[in-house]
Amino acid sequence: MTSAARDRYARIGLALCAFYFMPTNYGIATWCYCISGLLDAFDGHAARILNQSTKFGAMLDQLTDRCGTLGLLMVLSTFYPRFLFLFQLSTVVDVAGHWIHEIGRASCRERV
């Protein structure tokens, strides 16, 4: 397993750990979520430098980003129910915006 892939899977594990602890232990959840975010910045950069980029890795990176954001917004909506509409709106904008971006990139590649 390459180092970039190992970082990517560690990031997924840390995100799951953060989701588990978010309702009960804010300290552990915050550390896991922040380290997961730092690995997000590192793994893609490392994959490009080490020439280990793959389409699967890029897709997994986007999926992990979306899942991380959605998990955080779900927990925040339970802590702050009066802001539920704003969290729902953020979720829709996040998912739809990235979906439109990916469709746009794919259609631009077909034209070239």
PDB file of C-alpha atoms in Angstrom:
ATOM      1  CA  MET A   1       0.000   0.000   0.000  1.00  0.00           C
ATOM      2  CA  THR A   2       1.353   3.412  -0.929  1.00  0.00           C
ATOM      3  CA  SER A   3       1.881   6.129   1.661  1.00  0.00           C
ATOM      4  CA  ALA A   4      -0.801   8.347   0.078  1.00  0.00           C
ATOM      5  CA  ALA A   5      -3.324   5.498   0.217  1.00  0.00           C
ATOM      6  CA  ARG A   6      -2.369   4.741   3.820  1.00  0.00           C
ATOM      7  CA  ASP A   7      -2.967   8.400   4.722  1.00  0.00           C
ATOM      8  CA  ARG A   8      -6.296   8.357   2.927  1.00  0.00           C
ATOM      9  CA  TYR A   9      -7.515   5.306   4.849  1.00  0.00           C
ATOM     10  CA  ALA A  10      -6.204   6.744   8.126  1.00  0.00           C
ATOM     11  CA  ARG A  11      -8.231   9.842   7.323  1.00  0.00           C
ATOM     12  CA  ILE A  12     -11.379   7.756   6.892  1.00  0.00           C
ATOM     13  CA  GLY A  13     -10.740   5.984  10.195  1.00  0.00           C
ATOM     14  CA  LEU A  14     -10.191   9.286  11.994  1.00  0.00           C
ATOM     15  CA  ALA A  15     -13.395  10.715  10.516  1.00  0.00           C
ATOM     16  CA  LEU A  16     -15.350   7.680  11.732  1.00  0.00           C
ATOM     17  CA  CYS A  17     -13.748   8.052  15.166  1.00  0.00           C
ATOM     18  CA  ALA A  18     -14.729  11.735  15.194  1.00  0.00           C
ATOM     19  CA  PHE A  19     -18.338  10.878  14.276  1.00  0.00           C
ATOM     20  CA  TYR A  20     -18.498   8.321  17.073  1.00  0.00           C
ATOM     21  CA  PHE A  21     -17.245  10.757  19.725  1.00  0.00           C
ATOM     22  CA  MET A  22     -18.982  13.946  18.508  1.00  0.00           C
ATOM     23  CA  PRO A  23     -22.082  13.565  20.684  1.00  0.00           C
ATOM     24  CA  THR A  24     -20.203  12.579  23.851  1.00  0.00           C
ATOM     25  CA  ASN A  25     -16.544  13.680  23.881  1.00  0.00           C
ATOM     26  CA  TYR A  26     -15.891  16.949  22.090  1.00  0.00           C
ATOM     27  CA  GLY A  27     -12.141  16.900  22.724  1.00  0.00           C
ATOM     28  CA  ILE A  28     -11.467  13.537  21.085  1.00  0.00           C
ATOM     29  CA  ALA A  29     -13.896  14.329  18.277  1.00  0.00           C
ATOM     30  CA  THR A  30     -12.238  17.673  17.572  1.00  0.00           C
ATOM     31  CA  TRP A  31      -8.742  16.196  17.477  1.00  0.00           C
ATOM     32  CA  CYS A  32      -9.793  13.314  15.219  1.00  0.00           C
ATOM     33  CA  TYR A  33     -11.676  15.643  12.868  1.00  0.00           C
ATOM     34  CA  CYS A  34      -8.800  18.156  12.690  1.00  0.00           C
ATOM     35  CA  ILE A  35      -6.150  15.492  12.079  1.00  0.00           C
ATOM     36  CA  SER A  36      -8.400  13.992   9.410  1.00  0.00           C
ATOM     37  CA  GLY A  37      -8.567  17.415   7.764  1.00  0.00           C
ATOM     38  CA  LEU A  38      -4.789  17.812   7.898  1.00  0.00           C
ATOM     39  CA  LEU A  39      -4.365  14.405   6.289  1.00  0.00           C
ATOM     40  CA  ASP A  40      -6.786  15.558   3.576  1.00  0.00           C
ATOM     41  CA  ALA A  41      -4.414  18.377   2.717  1.00  0.00           C
ATOM     42  CA  PHE A  42      -1.412  16.065   2.845  1.00  0.00           C
ATOM     43  CA  ASP A  43      -2.564  12.896   1.051  1.00  0.00           C
ATOM     44  CA  GLY A  44      -3.526  14.455  -2.273  1.00  0.00           C
ATOM     45  CA  HIS A  45      -0.377  16.536  -2.399  1.00  0.00           C
ATOM     46  CA  ALA A  46       1.772  13.524  -1.520  1.00  0.00           C
ATOM     47  CA  ALA A  47       0.055  11.380  -4.155  1.00  0.00           C
ATOM     48  CA  ARG A  48       0.811  13.947  -6.862  1.00  0.00           C
ATOM     49  CA  ILE A  49       4.434  14.436  -5.786  1.00  0.00           C
ATOM     50  CA  LEU A  50       5.060  10.676  -5.561  1.00  0.00           C
ATOM     51  CA  ASN A  51       3.179  10.065  -8.831  1.00  0.00           C
ATOM     52  CA  GLN A  52       0.648   7.832  -7.043  1.00  0.00           C
ATOM     53  CA  SER A  53      -2.528   9.647  -8.125  1.00  0.00           C
ATOM     54  CA  THR A  54      -5.418   7.469  -9.266  1.00  0.00           C
ATOM     55  CA  LYS A  55      -8.974   8.153 -10.351  1.00  0.00           C
ATOM     56  CA  PHE A  56     -10.180   5.969  -7.484  1.00  0.00           C
ATOM     57  CA  GLY A  57      -8.115   8.003  -5.010  1.00  0.00           C
ATOM     58  CA  ALA A  58      -9.515  11.268  -6.353  1.00  0.00           C
ATOM     59  CA  MET A  59     -13.063   9.903  -6.131  1.00  0.00           C
ATOM     60  CA  LEU A  60     -12.475   8.565  -2.619  1.00  0.00           C
ATOM     61  CA  ASP A  61     -11.057  11.934  -1.571  1.00  0.00           C
ATOM     62  CA  GLN A  62     -14.168  13.773  -2.774  1.00  0.00           C
ATOM     63  CA  LEU A  63     -16.453  11.212  -1.171  1.00  0.00           C
ATOM     64  CA  THR A  64     -14.606  11.422   2.140  1.00  0.00           C
ATOM     65  CA  ASP A  65     -14.825  15.227   2.032  1.00  0.00           C
ATOM     66  CA  ARG A  66     -18.577  15.119   1.482  1.00  0.00           C
ATOM     67  CA  CYS A  67     -19.145  12.485   4.172  1.00  0.00           C
ATOM     68  CA  GLY A  68     -17.026  14.409   6.673  1.00  0.00           C
ATOM     69  CA  THR A  69     -18.954  17.604   6.106  1.00  0.00           C
ATOM     70  CA  LEU A  70     -22.326  15.845   6.222  1.00  0.00           C
ATOM     71  CA  GLY A  71     -21.455  13.996   9.429  1.00  0.00           C
ATOM     72  CA  LEU A  72     -20.435  17.238  11.097  1.00  0.00           C
ATOM     73  CA  LEU A  73     -23.589  19.025   9.946  1.00  0.00           C
ATOM     74  CA  MET A  74     -25.772  16.184  11.242  1.00  0.00           C
ATOM     75  CA  VAL A  75     -24.261  16.428  14.707  1.00  0.00           C
ATOM     76  CA  LEU A  76     -24.467  20.218  14.688  1.00  0.00           C
ATOM     77  CA  SER A  77     -28.156  19.990  13.792  1.00  0.00           C
ATOM     78  CA  THR A  78     -28.774  17.906  16.921  1.00  0.00           C
ATOM     79  CA  PHE A  79     -26.858  20.393  19.093  1.00  0.00           C
ATOM     80  CA  TYR A  80     -28.495  23.464  17.516  1.00  0.00           C
ATOM     81  CA  PRO A  81     -31.950  22.431  16.249  1.00  0.00           C
ATOM     82  CA  ARG A  82     -33.049  26.011  15.656  1.00  0.00           C
ATOM     83  CA  PHE A  83     -30.431  26.222  12.871  1.00  0.00           C
ATOM     84  CA  LEU A  84     -31.583  22.984  11.224  1.00  0.00           C
ATOM     85  CA  PHE A  85     -32.715  24.758   8.044  1.00  0.00           C
ATOM     86  CA  LEU A  86     -29.295  26.367   7.601  1.00  0.00           C
ATOM     87  CA  PHE A  87     -27.555  23.017   8.111  1.00  0.00           C
ATOM     88  CA  GLN A  88     -29.902  21.406   5.572  1.00  0.00           C
ATOM     89  CA  LEU A  89     -29.213  24.224   3.126  1.00  0.00           C
ATOM     90  CA  SER A  90     -25.468  23.835   3.623  1.00  0.00           C
ATOM     91  CA  THR A  91     -25.776  20.103   2.955  1.00  0.00           C
ATOM     92  CA  VAL A  92     -27.696  20.612  -0.269  1.00  0.00           C
ATOM     93  CA  VAL A  93     -25.329  23.313  -1.536  1.00  0.00           C
ATOM     94  CA  ASP A  94     -22.273  21.186  -0.681  1.00  0.00           C
ATOM     95  CA  VAL A  95     -23.487  18.011  -2.393  1.00  0.00           C
ATOM     96  CA  ALA A  96     -25.090  19.719  -5.393  1.00  0.00           C
ATOM     97  CA  GLY A  97     -22.153  22.054  -5.928  1.00  0.00           C
ATOM     98  CA  HIS A  98     -19.619  19.247  -6.027  1.00  0.00           C
ATOM     99  CA  TRP A  99     -21.864  17.098  -8.208  1.00  0.00           C
ATOM    100  CA  ILE A 100     -22.259  19.949 -10.725  1.00  0.00           C
ATOM    101  CA  HIS A 101     -18.509  20.565 -10.632  1.00  0.00           C
ATOM    102  CA  GLU A 102     -17.753  16.910 -11.414  1.00  0.00           C
ATOM    103  CA  ILE A 103     -20.322  16.755 -14.231  1.00  0.00           C
ATOM    104  CA  GLY A 104     -18.872  19.963 -15.684  1.00  0.00           C
ATOM    105  CA  ARG A 105     -15.331  18.582 -15.564  1.00  0.00           C
ATOM    106  CA  ALA A 106     -16.430  15.341 -17.219  1.00  0.00           C
ATOM    107  CA  SER A 107     -18.259  17.138 -20.016  1.00  0.00           C
ATOM    108  CA  CYS A 108     -15.272  19.413 -20.663  1.00  0.00           C
ATOM    109  CA  ARG A 109     -13.018  16.370 -21.021  1.00  0.00           C
ATOM    110  CA  GLU A 110     -15.368  14.855 -23.607  1.00  0.00           C
ATOM    111  CA  ARG A 111     -15.158  17.959 -25.800  1.00  0.00           C
ATOM    112  CA  VAL A 112     -11.374  17.976 -25.956  1.00  0.00           C
TER     113      VAL A 112
END
